[in-house]
mmCIF file of C-alpha atoms in Angstrom:
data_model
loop_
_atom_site.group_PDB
_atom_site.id
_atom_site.type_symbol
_atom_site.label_atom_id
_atom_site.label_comp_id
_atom_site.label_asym_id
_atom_site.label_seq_id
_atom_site.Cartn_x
_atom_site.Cartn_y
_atom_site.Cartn_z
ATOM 1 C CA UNK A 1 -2.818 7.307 -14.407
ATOM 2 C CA UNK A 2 -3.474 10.095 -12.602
ATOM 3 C CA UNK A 3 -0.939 13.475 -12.146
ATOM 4 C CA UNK A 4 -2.932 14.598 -9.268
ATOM 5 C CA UNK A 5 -4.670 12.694 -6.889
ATOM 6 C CA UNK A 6 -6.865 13.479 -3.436
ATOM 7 C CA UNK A 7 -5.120 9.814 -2.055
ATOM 8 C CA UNK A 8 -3.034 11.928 1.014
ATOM 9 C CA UNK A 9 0.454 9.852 1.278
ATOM 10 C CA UNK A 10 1.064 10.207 -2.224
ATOM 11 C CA UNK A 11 1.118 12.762 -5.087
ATOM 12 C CA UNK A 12 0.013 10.869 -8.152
ATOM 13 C CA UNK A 13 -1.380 7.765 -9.332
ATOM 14 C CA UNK A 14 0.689 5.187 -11.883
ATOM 15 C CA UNK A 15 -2.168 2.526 -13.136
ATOM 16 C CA UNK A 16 0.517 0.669 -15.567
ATOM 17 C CA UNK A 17 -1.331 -2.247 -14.446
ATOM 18 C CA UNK A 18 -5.162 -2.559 -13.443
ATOM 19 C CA UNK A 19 -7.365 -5.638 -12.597
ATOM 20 C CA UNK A 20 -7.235 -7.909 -9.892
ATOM 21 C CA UNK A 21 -9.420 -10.712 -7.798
ATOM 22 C CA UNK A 22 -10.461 -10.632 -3.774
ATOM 23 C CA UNK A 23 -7.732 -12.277 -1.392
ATOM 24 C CA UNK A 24 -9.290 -11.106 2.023
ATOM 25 C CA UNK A 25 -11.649 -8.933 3.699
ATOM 26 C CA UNK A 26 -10.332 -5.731 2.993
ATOM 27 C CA UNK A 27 -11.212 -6.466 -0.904
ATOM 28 C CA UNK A 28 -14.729 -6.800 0.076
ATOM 29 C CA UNK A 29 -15.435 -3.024 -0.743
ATOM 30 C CA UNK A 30 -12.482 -2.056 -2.885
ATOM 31 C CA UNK A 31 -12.545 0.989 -4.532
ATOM 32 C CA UNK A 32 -10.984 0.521 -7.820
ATOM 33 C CA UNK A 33 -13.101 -2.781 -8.107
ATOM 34 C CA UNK A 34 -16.702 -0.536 -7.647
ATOM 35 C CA UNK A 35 -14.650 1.931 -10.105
ATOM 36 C CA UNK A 36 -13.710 -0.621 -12.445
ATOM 37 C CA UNK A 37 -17.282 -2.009 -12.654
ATOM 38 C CA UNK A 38 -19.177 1.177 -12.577
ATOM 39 C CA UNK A 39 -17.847 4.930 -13.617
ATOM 40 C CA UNK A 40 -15.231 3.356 -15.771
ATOM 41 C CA UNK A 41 -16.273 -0.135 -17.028
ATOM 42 C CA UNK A 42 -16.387 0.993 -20.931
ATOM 43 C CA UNK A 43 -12.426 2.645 -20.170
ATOM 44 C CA UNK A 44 -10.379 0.607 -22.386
ATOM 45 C CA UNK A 45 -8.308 0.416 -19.064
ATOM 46 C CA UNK A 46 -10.745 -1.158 -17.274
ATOM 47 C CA UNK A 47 -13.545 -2.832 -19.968
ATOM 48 C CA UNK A 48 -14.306 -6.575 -19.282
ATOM 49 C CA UNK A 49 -12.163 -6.197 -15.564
ATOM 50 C CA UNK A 50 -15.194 -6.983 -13.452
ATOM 51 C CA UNK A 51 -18.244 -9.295 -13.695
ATOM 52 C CA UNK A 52 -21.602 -8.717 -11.796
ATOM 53 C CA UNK A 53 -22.539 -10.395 -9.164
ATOM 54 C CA UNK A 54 -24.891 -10.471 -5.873
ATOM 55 C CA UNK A 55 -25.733 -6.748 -6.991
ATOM 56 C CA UNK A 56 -21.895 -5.450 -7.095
ATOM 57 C CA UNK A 57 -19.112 -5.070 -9.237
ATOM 58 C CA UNK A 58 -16.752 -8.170 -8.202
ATOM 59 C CA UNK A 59 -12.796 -8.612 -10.114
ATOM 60 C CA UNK A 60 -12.907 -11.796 -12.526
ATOM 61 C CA UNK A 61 -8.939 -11.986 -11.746
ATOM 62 C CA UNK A 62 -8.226 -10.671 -15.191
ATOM 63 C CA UNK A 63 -5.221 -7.651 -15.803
ATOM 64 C CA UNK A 64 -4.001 -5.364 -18.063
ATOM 65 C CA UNK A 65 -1.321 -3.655 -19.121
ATOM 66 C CA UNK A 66 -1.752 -0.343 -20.055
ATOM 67 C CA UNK A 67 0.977 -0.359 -22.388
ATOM 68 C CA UNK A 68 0.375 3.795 -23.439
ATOM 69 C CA UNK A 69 0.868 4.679 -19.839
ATOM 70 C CA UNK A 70 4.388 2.765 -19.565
ATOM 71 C CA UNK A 71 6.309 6.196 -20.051
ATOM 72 C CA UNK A 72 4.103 8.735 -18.766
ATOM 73 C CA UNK A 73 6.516 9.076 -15.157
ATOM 74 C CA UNK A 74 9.496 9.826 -17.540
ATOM 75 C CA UNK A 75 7.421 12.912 -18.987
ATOM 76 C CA UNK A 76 6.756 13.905 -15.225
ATOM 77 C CA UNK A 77 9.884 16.151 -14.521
ATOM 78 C CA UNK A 78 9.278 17.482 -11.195
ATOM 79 C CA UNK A 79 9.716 15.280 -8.533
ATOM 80 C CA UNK A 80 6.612 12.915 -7.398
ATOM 81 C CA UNK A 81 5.376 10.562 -5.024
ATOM 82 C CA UNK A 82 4.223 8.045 -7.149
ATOM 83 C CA UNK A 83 1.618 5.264 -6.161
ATOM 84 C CA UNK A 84 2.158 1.954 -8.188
ATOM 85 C CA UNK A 85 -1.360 0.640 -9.613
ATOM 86 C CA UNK A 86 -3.641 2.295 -7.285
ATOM 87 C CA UNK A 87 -6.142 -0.030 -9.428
ATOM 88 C CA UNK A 88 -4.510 -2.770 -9.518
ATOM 89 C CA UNK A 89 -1.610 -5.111 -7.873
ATOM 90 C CA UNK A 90 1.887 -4.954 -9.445
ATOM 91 C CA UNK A 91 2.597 -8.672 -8.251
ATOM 92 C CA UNK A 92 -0.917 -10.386 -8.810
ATOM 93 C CA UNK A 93 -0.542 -13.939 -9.566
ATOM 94 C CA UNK A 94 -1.481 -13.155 -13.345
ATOM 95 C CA UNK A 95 0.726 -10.232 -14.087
ATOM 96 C CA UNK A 96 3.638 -12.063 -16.058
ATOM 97 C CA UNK A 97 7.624 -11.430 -14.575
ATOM 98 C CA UNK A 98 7.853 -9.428 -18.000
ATOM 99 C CA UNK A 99 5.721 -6.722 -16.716
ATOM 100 C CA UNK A 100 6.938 -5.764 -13.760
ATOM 101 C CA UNK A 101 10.718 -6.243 -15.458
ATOM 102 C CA UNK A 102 9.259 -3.285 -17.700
ATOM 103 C CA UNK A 103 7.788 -1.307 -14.866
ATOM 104 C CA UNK A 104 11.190 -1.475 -12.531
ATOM 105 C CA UNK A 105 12.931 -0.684 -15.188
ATOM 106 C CA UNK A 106 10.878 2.470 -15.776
ATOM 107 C CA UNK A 107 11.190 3.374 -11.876
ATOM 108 C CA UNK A 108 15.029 2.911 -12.296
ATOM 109 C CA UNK A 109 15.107 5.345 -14.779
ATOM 110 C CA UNK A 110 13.278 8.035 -12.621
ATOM 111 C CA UNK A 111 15.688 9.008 -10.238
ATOM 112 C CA UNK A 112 13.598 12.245 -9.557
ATOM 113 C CA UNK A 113 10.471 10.365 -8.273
ATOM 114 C CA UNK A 114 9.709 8.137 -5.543
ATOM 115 C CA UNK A 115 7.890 5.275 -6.447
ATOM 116 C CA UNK A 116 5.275 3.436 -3.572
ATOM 117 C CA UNK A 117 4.884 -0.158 -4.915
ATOM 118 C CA UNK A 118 1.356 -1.864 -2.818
ATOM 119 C CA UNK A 119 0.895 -4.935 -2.956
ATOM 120 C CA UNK A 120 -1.329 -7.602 -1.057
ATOM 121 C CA UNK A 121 1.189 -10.348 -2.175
ATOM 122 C CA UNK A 122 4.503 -9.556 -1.000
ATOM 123 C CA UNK A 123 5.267 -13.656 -1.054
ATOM 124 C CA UNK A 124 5.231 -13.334 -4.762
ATOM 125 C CA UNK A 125 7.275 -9.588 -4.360
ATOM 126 C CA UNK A 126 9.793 -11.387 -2.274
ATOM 127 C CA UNK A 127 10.574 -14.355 -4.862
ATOM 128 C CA UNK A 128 10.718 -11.345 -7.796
ATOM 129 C CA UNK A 129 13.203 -9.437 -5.893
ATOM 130 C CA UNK A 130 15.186 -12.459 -4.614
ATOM 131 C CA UNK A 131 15.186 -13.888 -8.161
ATOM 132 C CA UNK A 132 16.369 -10.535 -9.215
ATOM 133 C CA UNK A 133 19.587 -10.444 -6.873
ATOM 134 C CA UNK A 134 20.466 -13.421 -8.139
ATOM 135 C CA UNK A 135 21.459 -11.167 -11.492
ATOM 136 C CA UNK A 136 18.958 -12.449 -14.011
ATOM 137 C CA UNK A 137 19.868 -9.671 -16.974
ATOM 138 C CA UNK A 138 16.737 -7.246 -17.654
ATOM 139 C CA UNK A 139 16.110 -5.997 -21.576
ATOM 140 C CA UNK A 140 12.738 -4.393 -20.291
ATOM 141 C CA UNK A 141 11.922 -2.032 -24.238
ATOM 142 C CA UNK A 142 9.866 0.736 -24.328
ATOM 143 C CA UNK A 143 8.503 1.685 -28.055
ATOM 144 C CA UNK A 144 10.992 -0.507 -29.679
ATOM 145 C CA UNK A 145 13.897 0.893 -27.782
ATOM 146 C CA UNK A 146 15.999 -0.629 -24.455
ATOM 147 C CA UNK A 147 15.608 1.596 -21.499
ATOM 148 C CA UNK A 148 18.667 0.551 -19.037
ATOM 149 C CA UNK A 149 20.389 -2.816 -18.811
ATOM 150 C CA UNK A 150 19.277 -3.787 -14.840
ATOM 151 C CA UNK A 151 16.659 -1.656 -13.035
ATOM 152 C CA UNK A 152 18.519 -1.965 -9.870
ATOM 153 C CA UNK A 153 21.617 -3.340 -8.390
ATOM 154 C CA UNK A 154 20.505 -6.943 -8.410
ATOM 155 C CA UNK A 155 22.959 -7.727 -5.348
ATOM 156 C CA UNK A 156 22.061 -5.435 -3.199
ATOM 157 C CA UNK A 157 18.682 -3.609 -3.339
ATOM 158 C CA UNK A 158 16.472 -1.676 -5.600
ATOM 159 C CA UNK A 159 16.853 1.692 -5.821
ATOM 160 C CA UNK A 160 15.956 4.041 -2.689
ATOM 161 C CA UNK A 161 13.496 6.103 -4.754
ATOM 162 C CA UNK A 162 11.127 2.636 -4.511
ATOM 163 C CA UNK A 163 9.349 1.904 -1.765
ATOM 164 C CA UNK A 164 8.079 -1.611 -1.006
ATOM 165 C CA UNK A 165 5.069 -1.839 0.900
ATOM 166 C CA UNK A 166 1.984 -4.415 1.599
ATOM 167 C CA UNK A 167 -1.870 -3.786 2.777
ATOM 168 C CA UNK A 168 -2.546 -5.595 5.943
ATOM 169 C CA UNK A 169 -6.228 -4.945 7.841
ATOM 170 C CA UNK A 170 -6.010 -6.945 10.853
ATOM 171 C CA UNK A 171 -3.985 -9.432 12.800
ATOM 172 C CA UNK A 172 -3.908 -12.078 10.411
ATOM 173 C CA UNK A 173 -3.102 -10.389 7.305
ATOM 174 C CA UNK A 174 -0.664 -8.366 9.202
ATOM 175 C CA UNK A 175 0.845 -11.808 10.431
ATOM 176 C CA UNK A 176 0.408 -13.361 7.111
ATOM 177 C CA UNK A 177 2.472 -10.920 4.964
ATOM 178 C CA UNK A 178 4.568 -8.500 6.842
ATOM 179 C CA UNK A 179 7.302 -10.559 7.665
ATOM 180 C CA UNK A 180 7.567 -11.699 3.312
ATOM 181 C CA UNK A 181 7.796 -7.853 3.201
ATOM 182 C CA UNK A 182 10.839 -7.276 5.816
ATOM 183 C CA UNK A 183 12.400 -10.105 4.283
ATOM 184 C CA UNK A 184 12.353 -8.384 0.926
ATOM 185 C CA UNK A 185 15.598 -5.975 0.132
ATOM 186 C CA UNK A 186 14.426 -2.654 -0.251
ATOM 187 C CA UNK A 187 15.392 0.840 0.885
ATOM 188 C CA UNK A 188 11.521 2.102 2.872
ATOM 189 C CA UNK A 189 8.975 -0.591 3.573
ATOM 190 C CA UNK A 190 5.591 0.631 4.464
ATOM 191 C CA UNK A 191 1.924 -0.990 5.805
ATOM 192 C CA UNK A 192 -1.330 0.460 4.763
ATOM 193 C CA UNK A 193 -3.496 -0.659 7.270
ATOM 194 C CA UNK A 194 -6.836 0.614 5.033
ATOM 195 C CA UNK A 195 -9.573 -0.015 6.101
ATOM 196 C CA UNK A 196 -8.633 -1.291 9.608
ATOM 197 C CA UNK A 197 -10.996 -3.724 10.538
ATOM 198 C CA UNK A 198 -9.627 -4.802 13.610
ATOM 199 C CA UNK A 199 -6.756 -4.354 16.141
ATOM 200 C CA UNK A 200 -3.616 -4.619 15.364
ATOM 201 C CA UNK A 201 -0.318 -5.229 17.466
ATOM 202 C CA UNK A 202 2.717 -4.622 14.844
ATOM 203 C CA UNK A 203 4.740 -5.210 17.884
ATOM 204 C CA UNK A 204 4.069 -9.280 18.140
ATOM 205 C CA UNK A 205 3.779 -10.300 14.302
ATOM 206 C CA UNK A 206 4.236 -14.040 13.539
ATOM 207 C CA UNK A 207 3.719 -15.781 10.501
ATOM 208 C CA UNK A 208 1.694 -18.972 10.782
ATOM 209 C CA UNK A 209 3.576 -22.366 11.680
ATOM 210 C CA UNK A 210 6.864 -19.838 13.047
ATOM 211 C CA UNK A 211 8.237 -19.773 16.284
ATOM 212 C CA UNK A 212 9.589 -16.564 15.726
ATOM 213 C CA UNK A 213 7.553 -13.481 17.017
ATOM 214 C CA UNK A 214 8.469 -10.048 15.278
ATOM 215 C CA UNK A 215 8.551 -6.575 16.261
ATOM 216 C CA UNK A 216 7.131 -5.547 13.000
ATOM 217 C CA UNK A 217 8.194 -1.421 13.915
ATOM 218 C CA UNK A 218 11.629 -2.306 14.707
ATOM 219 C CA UNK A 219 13.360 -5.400 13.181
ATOM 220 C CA UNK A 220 13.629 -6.980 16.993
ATOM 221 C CA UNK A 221 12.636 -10.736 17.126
ATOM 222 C CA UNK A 222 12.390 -13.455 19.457
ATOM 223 C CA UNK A 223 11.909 -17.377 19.175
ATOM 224 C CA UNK A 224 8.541 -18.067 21.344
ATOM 225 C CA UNK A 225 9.975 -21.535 22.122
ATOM 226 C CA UNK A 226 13.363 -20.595 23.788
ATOM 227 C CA UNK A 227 12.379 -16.856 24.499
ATOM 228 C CA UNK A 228 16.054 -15.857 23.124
ATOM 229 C CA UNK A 229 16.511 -12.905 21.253
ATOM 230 C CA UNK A 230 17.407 -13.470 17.221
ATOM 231 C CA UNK A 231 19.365 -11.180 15.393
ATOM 232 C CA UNK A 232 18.053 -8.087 14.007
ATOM 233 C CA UNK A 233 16.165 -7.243 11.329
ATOM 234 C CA UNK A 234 14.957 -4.459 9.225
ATOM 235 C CA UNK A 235 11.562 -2.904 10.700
ATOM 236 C CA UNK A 236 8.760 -0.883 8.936
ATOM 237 C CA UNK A 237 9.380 2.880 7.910
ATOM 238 C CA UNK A 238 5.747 3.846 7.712
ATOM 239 C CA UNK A 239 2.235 3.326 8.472
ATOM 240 C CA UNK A 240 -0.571 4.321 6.827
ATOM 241 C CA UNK A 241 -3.893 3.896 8.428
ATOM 242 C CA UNK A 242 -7.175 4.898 7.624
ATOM 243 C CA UNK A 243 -10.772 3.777 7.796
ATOM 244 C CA UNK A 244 -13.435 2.824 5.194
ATOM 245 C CA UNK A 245 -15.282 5.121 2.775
ATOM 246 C CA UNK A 246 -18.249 4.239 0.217
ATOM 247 C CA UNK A 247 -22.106 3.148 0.534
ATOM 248 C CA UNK A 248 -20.790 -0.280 2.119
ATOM 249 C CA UNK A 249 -18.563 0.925 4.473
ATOM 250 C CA UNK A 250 -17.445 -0.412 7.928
ATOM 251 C CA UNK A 251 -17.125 1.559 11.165
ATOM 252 C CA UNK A 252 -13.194 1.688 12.496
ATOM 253 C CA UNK A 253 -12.409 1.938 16.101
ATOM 254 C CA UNK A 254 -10.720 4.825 17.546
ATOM 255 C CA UNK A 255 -9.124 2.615 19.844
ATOM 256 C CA UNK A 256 -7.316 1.053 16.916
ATOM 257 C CA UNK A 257 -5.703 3.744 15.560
ATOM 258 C CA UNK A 258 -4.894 5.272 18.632
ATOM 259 C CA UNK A 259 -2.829 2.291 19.390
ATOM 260 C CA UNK A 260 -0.649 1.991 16.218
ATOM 261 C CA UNK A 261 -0.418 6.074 16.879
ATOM 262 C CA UNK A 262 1.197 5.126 19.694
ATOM 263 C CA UNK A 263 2.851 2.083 18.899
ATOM 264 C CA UNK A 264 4.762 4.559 16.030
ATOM 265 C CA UNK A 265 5.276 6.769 18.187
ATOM 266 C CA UNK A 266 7.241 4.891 20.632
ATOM 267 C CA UNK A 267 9.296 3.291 18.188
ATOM 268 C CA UNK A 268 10.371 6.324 16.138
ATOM 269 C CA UNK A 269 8.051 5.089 12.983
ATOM 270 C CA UNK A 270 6.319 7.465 10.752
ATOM 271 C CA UNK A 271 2.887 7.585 11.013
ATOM 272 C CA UNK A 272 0.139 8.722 8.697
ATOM 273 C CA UNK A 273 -3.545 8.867 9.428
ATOM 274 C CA UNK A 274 -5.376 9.021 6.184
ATOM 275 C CA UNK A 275 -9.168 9.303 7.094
ATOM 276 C CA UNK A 276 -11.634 8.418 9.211
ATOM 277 C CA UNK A 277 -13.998 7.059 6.584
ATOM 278 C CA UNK A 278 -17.506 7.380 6.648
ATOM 279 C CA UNK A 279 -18.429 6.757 10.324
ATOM 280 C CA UNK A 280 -17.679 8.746 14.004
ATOM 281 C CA UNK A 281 -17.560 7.079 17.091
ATOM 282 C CA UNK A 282 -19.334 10.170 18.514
ATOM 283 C CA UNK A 283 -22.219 11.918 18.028
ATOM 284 C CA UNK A 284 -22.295 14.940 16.440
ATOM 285 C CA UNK A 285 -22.833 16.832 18.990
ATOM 286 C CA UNK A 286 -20.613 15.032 21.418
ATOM 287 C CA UNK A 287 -23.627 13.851 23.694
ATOM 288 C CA UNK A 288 -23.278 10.098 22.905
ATOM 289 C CA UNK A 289 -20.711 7.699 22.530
ATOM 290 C CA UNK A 290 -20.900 5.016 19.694
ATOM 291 C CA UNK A 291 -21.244 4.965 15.803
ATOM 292 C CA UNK A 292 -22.464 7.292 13.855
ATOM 293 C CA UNK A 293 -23.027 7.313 10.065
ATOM 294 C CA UNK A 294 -21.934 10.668 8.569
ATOM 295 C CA UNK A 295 -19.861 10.660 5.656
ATOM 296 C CA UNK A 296 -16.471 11.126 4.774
ATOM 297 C CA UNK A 297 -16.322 14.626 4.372
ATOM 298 C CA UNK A 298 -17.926 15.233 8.061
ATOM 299 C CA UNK A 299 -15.790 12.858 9.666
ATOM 300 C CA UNK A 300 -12.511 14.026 8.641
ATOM 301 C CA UNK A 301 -9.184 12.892 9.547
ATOM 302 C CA UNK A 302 -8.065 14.551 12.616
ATOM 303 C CA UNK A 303 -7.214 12.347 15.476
ATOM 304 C CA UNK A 304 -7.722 13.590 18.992
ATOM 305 C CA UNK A 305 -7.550 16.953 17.478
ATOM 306 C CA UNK A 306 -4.210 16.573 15.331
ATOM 307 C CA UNK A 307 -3.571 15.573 11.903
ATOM 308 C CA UNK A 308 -0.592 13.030 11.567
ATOM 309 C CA UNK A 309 1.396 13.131 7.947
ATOM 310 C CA UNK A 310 4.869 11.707 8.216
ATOM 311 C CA UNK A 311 7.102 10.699 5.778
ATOM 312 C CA UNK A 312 9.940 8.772 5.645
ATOM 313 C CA UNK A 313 12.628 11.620 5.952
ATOM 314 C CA UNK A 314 10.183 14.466 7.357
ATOM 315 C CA UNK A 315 8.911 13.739 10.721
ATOM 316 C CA UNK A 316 6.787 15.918 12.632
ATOM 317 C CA UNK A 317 3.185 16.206 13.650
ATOM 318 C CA UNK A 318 0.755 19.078 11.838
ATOM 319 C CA UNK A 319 -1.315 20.474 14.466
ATOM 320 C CA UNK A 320 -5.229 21.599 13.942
ATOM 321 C CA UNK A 321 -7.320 22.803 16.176
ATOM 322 C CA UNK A 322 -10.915 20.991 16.252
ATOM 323 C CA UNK A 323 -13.130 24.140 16.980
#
């Protein structure tokens, strides 16, 4: 875990759970997996997590629970965005219902923060949260000792200091698991679309085999066979976006970002540009147009000469001036 952190949207870093395995593209160059395999591969956190392979770090699908760390957002008394395993993913297929049980039951407790739970599996966060509703009673212990009966109000939500919130990085996986997350009863949902690796419409999502097309941004659906409009649903309270950083980096589009800038923008969404990453689509010195290499630092994350950092609850665009 991590009381400070450089990661933009959020304040801290809660790695109650590390370890995962690759599901789609935007694994290929993860950053907790080249973390987990390098800088901290003899952490007791991290230790065995990875396996060598083609000349990189890769996740053997292994996780752990960092049982000492279970508490540490109950000793944080000042109010906190927290991020949910930053190293990790709170609803991997191996992470046992008895986990998590412990982990909302520590976010229950901590009124004072709010909690950002990322996950590239909202199916599985969907069937945990439905199975919760259904009033399944919770004895989550900490150190021998029962903290809370039911982390949430199982027929209604959880609380509104979590956030829900799923990694998408193109079409497909935007298709493929943002409707599991609107259909999952929380208070804020949220995309990180990091890295982008291609463009990205939030406005026509639709799961594979549905007729249903989605207006990811605002609830609004239709049914592609009939063209009739379906009933409401909820929509996204924030985007994230940002582009890729690290030795095997891949070059993001302005064009793509400019378009979910706007595609925010129009439907009253908060929008948060993290980063460039480590390539311009400029030169330098402005005299070409195309990609350039020049590291994360140079590149920066002002887009067309702004810097965009909403928040759920405190809207507004921070202005800086390129020269």
């Amino acid at each position: 875990m991590a009381d400070k952190t450089l990661i933009g949207w959020t304040d801290a870093t809660w790695n109650i759970v590390t370890g995962c395995s690759m599901v789609s593209a935007g694994c290929t160059n993860c950053y907790a997996m080249g973390l987990a395999g390098s800088r901290l591969r003899h952490h007791p956190s991290r230790a065995g997590l990875t396996r060598e392979t083609g000349g990189r770090s890769v996740w053997t699908g292994d996780v752990r629970f960092n049982e000492g760390w279970l508490d540490q957002p109950l000793r944080w008394r000042a109010p906190r965005r927290i991020f949910v395993c930053a190293h990790g993913d709170l609803f991997h297929e191996a992470v046992p219902d008895e986990w998590i049980d412990r982990v909302f039951a520590v976010m229950g407790e901590c009124r004072q923060h709010t909690f950002q739970v990322l996950t590239k599996r909202p199916e599985r966060m969907r069937e945990y949260l439905d199975e919760r509703r259904k009033g399944r009673p919770l004895m989550p212990s900490i150190g021998g000792g029962l903290l809370g009966y039911h982390p949430f109000n199982c027929e209604v939500m959880p609380p509104e200091n979590i956030w829900l919130g799923t990694s998408i990085e193109d079409q497909a996986t935007a298709d493929a698991r943002i409707p599991h997350l609107l259909a999952t009863p929380a208070a804020r949902r949220f995309v990180s679309a990091e890295p982008l690796l291609g463009a990205l419409d939030l406005r026509i999502t639709q799961a594979r085999g549905s007729s249903r097309v989605l207006n990811a941004l605002t609830g609004a659906s239709f049914s592609e066979t009939s063209l009739s409009a379906l009933p409401r649903g909820p929509g996204l309270d924030l985007v994230i976006v940002g582009g890729e950083s690290g030795p095997r980096a891949r070059p993001m589009h302005p064009d793509w970002v400019r378009s979910l800038r706007e595609q925010c923008v129009s439907a009253g969404v908060s929008f948060h540009f993290k980063q460039w990453g480590e390539w311009m689509f400029q030169s330098p010195e402005g005299r070409a147009t195309g990609f350039y290499r020049v590291g994360k630092k140079a590149a920066g994350r002002l887009l067309d000469g702004h810097t965009w950092d909403e928040m759920p609850g405190s809207k507004g665009v921070q202005a800086n001036d390129q020269t």
